[in-house]
Amino acid sequence: MQLIKDMLGFIKSLSQIDLLLYFAVLVLIILIVSLLYIIKNSEEEEEEPRAIVEPKKEEIDLKSIVQEMEQEPPTLKLTDYEAEQEEKAIISYEELLAKKDRGQLTYDEETNDEVSIKKINLNSLMDEPPKKEPVSFYSYEREEEFLKKLKALNELLS
């Protein structure tokens, strides 16, 4: 009982600033203890997976797996929808596979004093060179007709 009275007397004799400082120190101690607890628990969690991984498994021979994959052609199991889309496609998957190795990029190199510029030659990728078709926008008769209509519209507006 006497201890509690002494503590109360001590607390009553402190000013507000002293109480604030003691409270701040108490909160700081609690935070440090909780931080140490969290660090210790995280270290224990990191150690557990290592114990599981430690037993050595048989080494996997990657070269033999790659050779097996190269020997067997990949088989695609298509759903009904995918098969229908493959039939309707403009270019099929097999055609894409056949054409993948055919075209190689070639460059037309132009050299500058400071920089080497490479321009892609698209003609090497095509089977046939592109055809140049004449472009006609309007015929002369259509232009005359259009001009007459504009004049008639102008007369109506005036």
mmCIF file of C-alpha atoms in Angstrom:
data_model
loop_
_atom_site.group_PDB
_atom_site.id
_atom_site.type_symbol
_atom_site.label_atom_id
_atom_site.label_comp_id
_atom_site.label_asym_id
_atom_site.label_seq_id
_atom_site.Cartn_x
_atom_site.Cartn_y
_atom_site.Cartn_z
ATOM 1 C CA MET A 1 0.000 0.000 0.000
ATOM 2 C CA GLN A 2 2.774 2.326 0.888
ATOM 3 C CA LEU A 3 4.381 1.723 -2.527
ATOM 4 C CA ILE A 4 1.244 2.847 -4.373
ATOM 5 C CA LYS A 5 1.000 6.006 -2.216
ATOM 6 C CA ASP A 6 4.644 6.811 -2.914
ATOM 7 C CA MET A 7 4.142 6.336 -6.663
ATOM 8 C CA LEU A 8 1.066 8.583 -6.677
ATOM 9 C CA GLY A 9 2.946 11.221 -4.705
ATOM 10 C CA PHE A 10 5.828 11.044 -7.159
ATOM 11 C CA ILE A 11 3.492 11.382 -10.164
ATOM 12 C CA LYS A 12 1.690 14.378 -8.561
ATOM 13 C CA SER A 13 5.022 16.117 -8.007
ATOM 14 C CA LEU A 14 5.947 15.903 -11.750
ATOM 15 C CA SER A 15 5.118 18.695 -14.161
ATOM 16 C CA GLN A 16 3.299 18.151 -17.460
ATOM 17 C CA ILE A 17 6.540 18.218 -19.475
ATOM 18 C CA ASP A 18 8.088 15.572 -17.222
ATOM 19 C CA LEU A 19 5.005 13.353 -17.657
ATOM 20 C CA LEU A 20 5.162 13.802 -21.433
ATOM 21 C CA LEU A 21 8.851 12.823 -21.521
ATOM 22 C CA TYR A 22 8.290 9.721 -19.342
ATOM 23 C CA PHE A 23 5.338 8.685 -21.504
ATOM 24 C CA ALA A 24 7.388 9.185 -24.705
ATOM 25 C CA VAL A 25 10.238 7.073 -23.296
ATOM 26 C CA LEU A 26 7.762 4.332 -22.336
ATOM 27 C CA VAL A 27 6.248 4.293 -25.863
ATOM 28 C CA LEU A 28 9.735 4.198 -27.389
ATOM 29 C CA ILE A 29 10.693 1.191 -25.259
ATOM 30 C CA ILE A 30 7.508 -0.628 -26.323
ATOM 31 C CA LEU A 31 8.228 0.080 -30.001
ATOM 32 C CA ILE A 32 11.818 -1.163 -29.736
ATOM 33 C CA VAL A 33 10.729 -4.381 -28.042
ATOM 34 C CA SER A 34 8.049 -5.033 -30.679
ATOM 35 C CA LEU A 35 10.553 -4.324 -33.492
ATOM 36 C CA LEU A 36 13.023 -6.803 -32.022
ATOM 37 C CA TYR A 37 10.222 -9.388 -31.745
ATOM 38 C CA ILE A 38 9.262 -8.914 -35.412
ATOM 39 C CA ILE A 39 12.884 -9.204 -36.561
ATOM 40 C CA LYS A 40 13.380 -12.398 -34.577
ATOM 41 C CA ASN A 41 10.207 -13.968 -36.015
ATOM 42 C CA SER A 42 11.132 -13.066 -39.591
ATOM 43 C CA GLU A 43 14.544 -14.705 -39.155
ATOM 44 C CA GLU A 44 12.877 -17.896 -37.934
ATOM 45 C CA GLU A 45 10.511 -17.918 -40.932
ATOM 46 C CA GLU A 46 13.448 -17.578 -43.326
ATOM 47 C CA GLU A 47 15.248 -20.514 -41.752
ATOM 48 C CA GLU A 48 12.316 -22.942 -42.079
ATOM 49 C CA PRO A 49 12.152 -23.081 -45.924
ATOM 50 C CA ARG A 50 15.902 -23.623 -46.085
ATOM 51 C CA ALA A 51 15.536 -26.736 -43.973
ATOM 52 C CA ILE A 52 12.958 -28.071 -46.432
ATOM 53 C CA VAL A 53 15.113 -27.340 -49.483
ATOM 54 C CA GLU A 54 18.321 -28.765 -48.044
ATOM 55 C CA PRO A 55 17.792 -32.407 -49.060
ATOM 56 C CA LYS A 56 19.340 -32.669 -52.521
ATOM 57 C CA LYS A 57 17.139 -33.899 -55.312
ATOM 58 C CA GLU A 58 18.377 -35.753 -58.348
ATOM 59 C CA GLU A 59 19.859 -33.456 -60.955
ATOM 60 C CA ILE A 60 17.739 -33.030 -64.040
ATOM 61 C CA ASP A 61 19.468 -33.646 -67.357
ATOM 62 C CA LEU A 62 18.268 -30.709 -69.452
ATOM 63 C CA LYS A 63 20.037 -31.813 -72.624
ATOM 64 C CA SER A 64 18.115 -35.083 -72.766
ATOM 65 C CA ILE A 65 14.818 -33.260 -72.213
ATOM 66 C CA VAL A 66 15.581 -30.811 -75.033
ATOM 67 C CA GLN A 67 16.497 -33.665 -77.373
ATOM 68 C CA GLU A 68 13.244 -35.465 -76.596
ATOM 69 C CA MET A 69 11.260 -32.313 -77.280
ATOM 70 C CA GLU A 70 13.005 -31.781 -80.617
ATOM 71 C CA GLN A 71 12.369 -35.360 -81.747
ATOM 72 C CA GLU A 72 8.635 -35.290 -81.102
ATOM 73 C CA PRO A 73 6.724 -32.760 -83.194
ATOM 74 C CA PRO A 74 4.409 -30.652 -81.092
ATOM 75 C CA THR A 75 0.830 -31.813 -81.277
ATOM 76 C CA LEU A 76 -1.912 -29.278 -80.951
ATOM 77 C CA LYS A 77 -5.221 -30.409 -79.571
ATOM 78 C CA LEU A 78 -7.746 -27.975 -80.933
ATOM 79 C CA THR A 79 -11.220 -27.470 -79.611
ATOM 80 C CA ASP A 80 -14.104 -27.420 -82.069
ATOM 81 C CA TYR A 81 -14.142 -23.634 -82.073
ATOM 82 C CA GLU A 82 -10.385 -23.409 -82.690
ATOM 83 C CA ALA A 83 -10.596 -25.929 -85.527
ATOM 84 C CA GLU A 84 -13.397 -23.932 -87.139
ATOM 85 C CA GLN A 85 -11.393 -20.709 -86.818
ATOM 86 C CA GLU A 86 -8.331 -22.422 -88.297
ATOM 87 C CA GLU A 87 -10.377 -23.492 -91.332
ATOM 88 C CA LYS A 88 -11.796 -19.996 -91.798
ATOM 89 C CA ALA A 89 -8.455 -18.266 -91.288
ATOM 90 C CA ILE A 90 -6.922 -16.303 -94.124
ATOM 91 C CA ILE A 91 -3.543 -17.890 -93.423
ATOM 92 C CA SER A 92 -3.255 -21.090 -91.451
ATOM 93 C CA TYR A 93 -0.814 -21.924 -88.712
ATOM 94 C CA GLU A 94 0.974 -24.424 -90.957
ATOM 95 C CA GLU A 95 1.500 -21.747 -93.610
ATOM 96 C CA LEU A 96 2.955 -19.423 -90.992
ATOM 97 C CA LEU A 97 5.358 -22.125 -89.853
ATOM 98 C CA ALA A 98 6.392 -22.780 -93.464
ATOM 99 C CA LYS A 99 7.057 -19.075 -94.110
ATOM 100 C CA LYS A 100 8.848 -18.254 -90.883
ATOM 101 C CA ASP A 101 12.333 -19.201 -92.146
ATOM 102 C CA ARG A 102 11.920 -17.908 -95.682
ATOM 103 C CA GLY A 103 12.152 -14.165 -95.191
ATOM 104 C CA GLN A 104 15.260 -12.631 -93.744
ATOM 105 C CA LEU A 105 15.742 -8.956 -93.092
ATOM 106 C CA THR A 106 18.274 -7.258 -95.304
ATOM 107 C CA TYR A 107 19.532 -3.753 -94.848
ATOM 108 C CA ASP A 108 20.563 -1.079 -97.303
ATOM 109 C CA GLU A 109 23.381 0.596 -95.460
ATOM 110 C CA GLU A 110 23.942 4.300 -95.859
ATOM 111 C CA THR A 111 26.958 5.778 -94.167
ATOM 112 C CA ASN A 112 27.157 9.275 -92.838
ATOM 113 C CA ASP A 113 30.244 11.006 -91.470
ATOM 114 C CA GLU A 114 29.254 10.282 -87.888
ATOM 115 C CA VAL A 115 26.414 7.782 -87.944
ATOM 116 C CA SER A 116 25.821 4.525 -89.789
ATOM 117 C CA ILE A 117 22.202 4.378 -90.935
ATOM 118 C CA LYS A 118 20.558 1.088 -91.865
ATOM 119 C CA LYS A 119 17.410 1.081 -93.959
ATOM 120 C CA ILE A 120 15.339 -2.118 -94.048
ATOM 121 C CA ASN A 121 14.893 -3.551 -97.532
ATOM 122 C CA LEU A 122 11.288 -4.751 -97.556
ATOM 123 C CA ASN A 123 11.468 -6.100 -101.124
ATOM 124 C CA SER A 124 13.554 -9.034 -99.913
ATOM 125 C CA LEU A 125 10.671 -10.157 -97.669
ATOM 126 C CA MET A 126 8.099 -10.249 -100.455
ATOM 127 C CA ASP A 127 7.564 -13.015 -102.994
ATOM 128 C CA GLU A 128 6.865 -10.525 -105.749
ATOM 129 C CA PRO A 129 7.837 -6.885 -106.011
ATOM 130 C CA PRO A 130 4.914 -4.560 -105.349
ATOM 131 C CA LYS A 131 2.882 -3.592 -108.390
ATOM 132 C CA LYS A 132 2.477 0.074 -109.107
ATOM 133 C CA GLU A 133 -1.089 0.830 -110.075
ATOM 134 C CA PRO A 134 -2.065 4.161 -111.531
ATOM 135 C CA VAL A 135 -4.012 6.312 -109.166
ATOM 136 C CA SER A 136 -6.903 8.400 -110.429
ATOM 137 C CA PHE A 137 -8.907 10.596 -108.138
ATOM 138 C CA TYR A 138 -11.598 12.111 -110.377
ATOM 139 C CA SER A 139 -12.187 12.068 -114.050
ATOM 140 C CA TYR A 140 -12.431 15.326 -115.984
ATOM 141 C CA GLU A 141 -16.140 14.834 -116.598
ATOM 142 C CA ARG A 142 -16.863 14.454 -112.899
ATOM 143 C CA GLU A 143 -14.969 17.641 -112.144
ATOM 144 C CA GLU A 144 -16.988 19.535 -114.785
ATOM 145 C CA GLU A 145 -20.221 18.183 -113.313
ATOM 146 C CA PHE A 146 -19.149 19.211 -109.833
ATOM 147 C CA LEU A 147 -18.280 22.718 -111.042
ATOM 148 C CA LYS A 148 -21.719 23.100 -112.694
ATOM 149 C CA LYS A 149 -23.457 22.048 -109.482
ATOM 150 C CA LEU A 150 -21.415 24.546 -107.497
ATOM 151 C CA LYS A 151 -22.372 27.338 -109.909
ATOM 152 C CA ALA A 152 -26.053 26.387 -109.637
ATOM 153 C CA LEU A 153 -25.829 26.384 -105.857
ATOM 154 C CA ASN A 154 -24.147 29.784 -105.944
ATOM 155 C CA GLU A 155 -26.978 31.181 -108.099
ATOM 156 C CA LEU A 156 -29.600 29.799 -105.690
ATOM 157 C CA LEU A 157 -27.873 31.390 -102.732
ATOM 158 C CA SER A 158 -27.569 34.822 -104.406
#
